[in-house]
Coordinates of C-alpha atoms and ligand atoms in Angstrom, one line a residue:
X1 CA 143.0 -38.8 185.7
X2 CA 141.1 -41.8 184.4
X3 CA 142.6 -44.2 187.0
X4 CA 141.6 -41.7 189.7
X5 CA 138.0 -41.7 188.4
X6 CA 138.0 -45.5 188.0
X7 CA 139.2 -45.9 191.6
X8 CA 136.5 -43.5 192.9
X9 CA 133.8 -45.5 191.1
X10 CA 135.2 -48.7 192.7
X11 CA 135.8 -50.4 189.4
X12 CA 138.5 -53.0 188.9
X13 CA 139.7 -51.4 185.6
X14 CA 143.0 -49.9 184.6
X15 CA 143.6 -47.2 182.1
X16 CA 146.9 -47.6 180.2
X17 CA 148.6 -45.8 177.3
X18 CA 150.0 -47.4 174.2
X19 CA 151.8 -45.8 171.3
X20 CA 150.4 -47.2 168.1
X21 CA 151.5 -46.6 164.5
X22 CA 148.6 -45.5 162.3
X23 CA 149.2 -48.5 160.0
X24 CA 148.5 -50.7 163.0
X25 CA 145.4 -49.0 164.3
X26 CA 143.0 -51.5 162.9
X27 CA 145.0 -54.4 164.3
X28 CA 145.2 -52.6 167.7
X29 CA 141.5 -52.2 167.9
X30 CA 140.9 -55.8 166.9
X31 CA 143.4 -56.9 169.6
X32 CA 141.5 -54.8 172.2
X33 CA 138.2 -56.3 171.0
X34 CA 139.6 -59.9 171.3
X35 CA 140.9 -59.1 174.8
X36 CA 137.5 -57.8 175.9
X37 CA 138.7 -54.3 176.6
X38 CA 136.0 -52.0 178.0
X39 CA 136.9 -49.1 175.7
X40 CA 139.6 -47.0 174.2
X41 CA 140.6 -43.3 173.8
X42 CA 142.3 -42.3 170.6
X43 CA 144.5 -39.3 170.0
X44 CA 146.6 -37.8 167.3
X45 CA 146.7 -39.0 164.5
X46 CA 144.0 -41.7 165.0
X47 CA 140.8 -39.7 165.5
X48 CA 139.9 -39.3 161.8
X49 CA 141.2 -42.7 160.7
X50 CA 139.1 -44.5 163.3
X51 CA 135.8 -43.2 161.8
X52 CA 135.9 -45.8 159.0
X53 CA 137.0 -48.6 161.4
X54 CA 134.0 -48.5 163.7
X55 CA 131.1 -51.0 163.5
X56 CA 128.8 -48.3 164.8
X57 CA 129.1 -44.5 165.1
X58 CA 127.4 -42.5 167.8
X59 CA 125.7 -39.3 166.6
X60 CA 128.6 -37.3 168.2
X61 CA 131.2 -39.0 166.0
X62 CA 129.1 -38.6 162.9
X63 CA 128.5 -34.9 163.6
X64 CA 132.1 -34.0 164.3
X65 CA 133.7 -36.5 161.9
X66 CA 136.2 -37.8 164.4
X67 CA 136.4 -40.6 167.0
X68 CA 138.2 -40.1 170.3
X69 CA 136.3 -42.6 172.4
X70 CA 135.6 -46.2 171.5
X71 CA 133.1 -48.4 173.4
X72 CA 133.2 -52.2 173.1
X73 CA 129.6 -53.5 173.2
X74 CA 128.6 -57.1 173.7
X75 CA 125.6 -59.1 172.6
X76 CA 124.3 -61.8 174.8
X77 CA 121.7 -64.5 174.5
X78 CA 118.9 -61.9 174.6
X79 CA 120.2 -60.3 171.5
X80 CA 120.6 -56.9 173.2
X81 CA 123.8 -54.9 172.8
X82 CA 125.4 -53.5 176.0
X83 CA 128.7 -51.7 176.8
X84 CA 131.1 -54.3 178.2
X85 CA 131.7 -51.9 181.1
X86 CA 128.1 -52.3 182.1
X87 CA 127.8 -56.1 181.4
X88 CA 125.4 -57.7 183.7
X89 CA 126.8 -61.3 183.4
X90 CA 126.2 -64.2 181.2
X91 CA 128.1 -65.3 178.1
X92 CA 129.1 -62.7 175.5
X93 CA 128.3 -64.0 172.0
X94 CA 129.7 -61.1 169.9
X95 CA 131.6 -57.8 170.5
X96 CA 131.2 -54.7 168.3
X97 CA 132.8 -51.2 168.4
X98 CA 130.9 -47.9 168.7
X99 CA 132.8 -44.7 168.2
X100 CA 132.0 -41.4 170.0
X101 CA 133.4 -37.9 170.1
X102 CA 133.7 -36.3 173.5
X103 CA 136.0 -33.5 172.4
X104 CA 133.5 -31.0 170.9
X105 CA 131.4 -30.7 174.0
X106 CA 134.5 -30.5 176.2
X107 CA 135.7 -27.4 174.2
X108 CA 132.6 -25.3 174.9
X109 CA 132.3 -26.6 178.4
X110 CA 135.8 -25.4 179.2
X111 CA 135.2 -22.1 177.3
X112 CA 132.2 -21.4 179.5
X113 CA 133.7 -22.6 182.8
X114 CA 137.3 -21.3 182.5
X115 CA 136.7 -18.1 180.5
X116 CA 133.1 -17.3 181.0
X117 CA 133.0 -17.3 177.2
X118 CA 129.6 -17.9 175.5
X119 CA 130.1 -18.9 171.8
X120 CA 126.7 -17.7 170.7
X121 CA 126.9 -14.3 168.9
X122 CA 130.7 -14.1 169.6
X123 CA 133.6 -13.0 167.4
X124 CA 136.3 -15.6 167.3
X125 CA 139.8 -16.0 165.7
X126 CA 140.6 -19.7 165.4
X127 CA 144.2 -20.7 164.8
X128 CA 144.6 -24.2 163.2
X129 CA 142.5 -26.2 160.7
X130 CA 143.8 -29.7 161.4
X131 CA 141.8 -32.3 163.2
X132 CA 141.3 -30.4 166.5
X133 CA 140.8 -27.1 164.7
X134 CA 138.1 -28.6 162.5
X135 CA 136.1 -29.9 165.4
X136 CA 136.5 -26.6 167.3
X137 CA 135.3 -24.6 164.3
X138 CA 132.3 -26.8 163.6
X139 CA 131.3 -26.9 167.3
X140 CA 131.6 -23.1 167.6
X141 CA 129.5 -22.7 164.4
X142 CA 126.9 -25.1 165.7
X143 CA 126.7 -23.0 168.9
X144 CA 125.9 -19.9 166.8
X145 CA 129.2 -18.0 166.8
X146 CA 128.7 -14.7 164.8
X147 CA 132.0 -14.3 163.0
X148 CA 134.8 -16.9 162.8
X149 CA 138.2 -16.0 161.3
X150 CA 140.2 -19.1 160.3
X151 CA 144.0 -18.9 160.1
X152 CA 146.1 -21.9 159.2
X153 CA 149.7 -22.4 158.0
X154 CA 148.3 -24.2 155.0
X155 CA 145.6 -21.7 153.9
X156 CA 143.8 -24.1 151.6
X157 CA 142.7 -26.1 154.6
X158 CA 141.2 -23.0 156.3
X159 CA 139.4 -22.2 153.1
X160 CA 138.0 -25.7 152.8
X161 CA 136.8 -25.5 156.4
X162 CA 135.2 -22.1 155.9
X163 CA 133.3 -23.6 152.9
X164 CA 132.1 -26.5 155.0
X165 CA 130.9 -24.1 157.8
X166 CA 129.1 -21.8 155.3
X167 CA 127.3 -24.8 153.8
X168 CA 126.3 -26.3 157.2
X169 CA 125.7 -23.0 159.2
X170 CA 124.7 -20.2 156.8
X171 CA 124.1 -17.7 159.6
X172 CA 127.8 -17.9 160.6
X173 CA 130.2 -15.6 158.8
X174 CA 133.3 -17.8 158.2
X175 CA 136.3 -15.8 157.0
X176 CA 139.8 -16.9 156.0
X177 CA 142.8 -14.9 157.4
X178 CA 143.3 -12.5 160.2
X179 CA 140.6 -9.9 161.2
X180 CA 141.5 -6.3 160.6
X181 CA 143.4 -4.8 163.5
X182 CA 140.5 -2.6 164.8
X183 CA 138.2 -5.6 165.4
X184 CA 137.5 -6.5 169.0
X185 CA 137.3 -10.3 169.5
X186 CA 135.7 -12.3 172.3
X187 CA 138.1 -15.1 171.8
X188 CA 141.3 -16.3 170.2
X189 CA 141.6 -20.1 170.2
X190 CA 144.7 -22.0 169.4
X191 CA 144.1 -25.4 167.9
X192 CA 147.5 -25.8 166.2
X193 CA 150.2 -28.0 167.6
X194 CA 152.5 -25.0 168.1
X195 CA 153.2 -24.7 171.8
X196 CA 153.5 -28.4 172.4
X197 CA 157.3 -28.0 172.5
X198 CA 158.7 -25.6 175.2
X199 CA 160.5 -23.3 172.7
X200 CA 157.7 -23.2 170.1
X201 CA 156.8 -19.6 169.0
X202 CA 153.3 -18.3 169.4
X203 CA 150.9 -19.4 166.6
X204 CA 149.5 -15.9 166.5
X205 CA 151.4 -13.5 164.2
X206 CA 151.4 -10.4 166.4
X207 CA 152.2 -8.2 163.4
X208 CA 148.9 -9.2 161.8
X209 CA 146.6 -9.0 164.9
X210 CA 147.3 -7.4 168.3
X211 CA 146.4 -9.8 171.1
X212 CA 145.2 -7.0 173.3
X213 CA 142.1 -6.7 171.0
X214 CA 140.9 -10.1 172.4
X215 CA 139.0 -10.4 175.6
X216 CA 140.0 -14.1 176.1
X217 CA 142.6 -16.5 174.8
X218 CA 142.2 -20.3 174.9
X219 CA 145.1 -22.6 174.1
X220 CA 144.3 -26.3 173.6
X221 CA 147.9 -27.1 174.5
X222 CA 148.3 -28.1 178.2
X223 CA 151.7 -27.9 179.7
X224 CA 152.8 -27.1 183.3
X225 CA 154.5 -23.8 182.0
X226 CA 152.5 -21.3 179.9
X227 CA 152.8 -21.4 176.1
X228 CA 154.2 -18.3 174.3
X229 CA 150.6 -17.5 173.3
X230 CA 149.3 -17.6 176.8
X231 CA 152.2 -15.6 178.2
X232 CA 151.5 -12.8 175.6
X233 CA 147.8 -13.0 176.4
X234 CA 148.4 -12.7 180.1
X235 CA 150.7 -9.7 179.6
X236 CA 148.0 -8.0 177.6
X237 CA 145.5 -8.6 180.4
X238 CA 143.3 -11.1 178.5
X239 CA 141.5 -13.9 180.3
X240 CA 143.4 -17.1 179.6
X241 CA 142.8 -20.8 179.8
X242 CA 144.9 -23.8 178.6
X243 CA 143.7 -27.2 177.4
X244 CA 143.5 -28.8 180.9
X245 CA 139.7 -28.2 181.2
X246 CA 139.1 -29.6 177.7
X247 CA 141.2 -32.6 178.5
X248 CA 139.3 -33.1 181.8
X249 CA 135.8 -32.9 180.3
X250 CA 136.4 -35.1 177.3
X251 CA 137.7 -37.7 179.8
X252 CA 134.8 -37.3 182.3
X253 CA 132.4 -37.9 179.4
X254 CA 134.3 -40.9 178.2
X255 CA 134.3 -42.6 181.6
X256 CA 130.6 -41.9 181.9
X257 CA 130.0 -43.6 178.5
X258 CA 132.1 -46.6 179.5
X259 CA 130.7 -47.1 183.0
X260 CA 127.1 -45.7 182.7
X261 CA 127.8 -43.9 185.9
X262 CA 128.4 -40.2 186.8
X263 CA 132.1 -39.7 186.8
X264 CA 133.8 -38.1 189.8
X265 CA 135.0 -34.9 188.0
X266 CA 136.6 -33.3 191.1
X267 CA 138.8 -36.3 191.8
X268 CA 139.8 -36.6 188.1
X269 CA 140.6 -32.8 188.0
X270 CA 142.8 -33.1 191.1
X271 CA 144.7 -36.2 189.6
X272 CA 145.1 -34.4 186.3
X273 CA 146.5 -31.3 187.9
X274 CA 148.9 -33.4 190.1
X275 CA 150.1 -35.2 187.0
X276 CA 150.6 -32.1 185.0
X277 CA 152.5 -30.4 187.9
X278 CA 154.9 -33.4 188.1
X279 CA 155.2 -34.0 184.4
Ligands
LIG1 P1 145.4 -32.1 165.5 O1 144.6 -33.4 165.4 O2 146.1 -32.0 166.8 O3 144.7 -30.9 165.1 P2 146.8 -32.0 162.9 O4 145.5 -32.4 162.2 O5 148.1 -32.6 162.5 O6 146.7 -32.4 164.5 O7 146.8 -30.4 162.9 C1 147.9 -29.7 163.4 C2 147.7 -28.2 163.2 O8 148.8 -27.5 163.6 C3 147.4 -27.8 161.7 O9 146.6 -26.7 161.7 C4 148.9 -27.4 161.3 O10 148.9 -26.6 160.2 P3 149.0 -27.2 158.7 O11 147.5 -27.6 158.4 O12 149.5 -26.2 157.8 O13 149.8 -28.5 158.8 C5 149.3 -26.7 162.5 N1 150.8 -26.7 162.7 C6 151.6 -27.7 162.9 N2 152.9 -27.3 163.0 C7 152.9 -25.9 162.7 C8 153.9 -24.9 162.6 N3 155.1 -25.2 162.8 N4 153.4 -23.7 162.3 C9 152.1 -23.4 162.1 N5 151.1 -24.3 162.2 C10 151.5 -25.5 162.5

């Protein structure tokens, strides 16, 4: 996806993936800085750890408390800082890191585009209170969701997140546990890692809440074959979307931050879909 976007923009960059142990994250970022990388994307389990490792945090990373996009910025003779991907020439005297979060906006963009789901005033059941669940919950709350039920295997994490939402967004009713079965929901959103493996069970306990009571179901997991949750949702005639749209839009935004140019979303979407089909 990124290499397709980079190619369309005519940039001589390459996007490559490295597996890095969390203990080595600091050293990996320093290595990339020394090698004058343009930027980085970070995924599980680095997004929270990276917050304390950045020289600067963009408002997005501060708001959502997680970093998924790093920009290396250079300072030249004029003293002005500029992303290395937009460097105009001349010697670079110093390089610093700036952390962004492009996940949160990607969630709501995908909900709107793929499910026609407007968070404001909606009733949502969110499964998962880990890193991804936390960002989703806070973003939905910031968008003015009406009632948000939080379900997590470790209930204390859901309770802590509900507290955080009540404190920051007093108009949002944040509840812990499943809604009663007669509630109609606008959305069930899976932000747990259940579904990543092909034989994972659904993260929704169907004995606690019937999926047919939800208009739409969004699963952050993206795989060529549907997850157990999305299969059940489709059988119940819910609108469904997987995490492909979220993956696309966080990447589009990251490329725009690195390059300072409008990213070619259609070419990136086509490359992403091709890759997922062949995975
Ligand atoms: P991410 O950044 O992808 O959210 P994470 O912070 O490790 O990763 O969170 C993983 C989420 O999936 C958590 O909500 C986790 O529940 P716990 O908080 O109880 O760990 C959930 N999860 C992982 N494996 C699970 C399983 N087998 N059953 C139910 N929930 C699971």
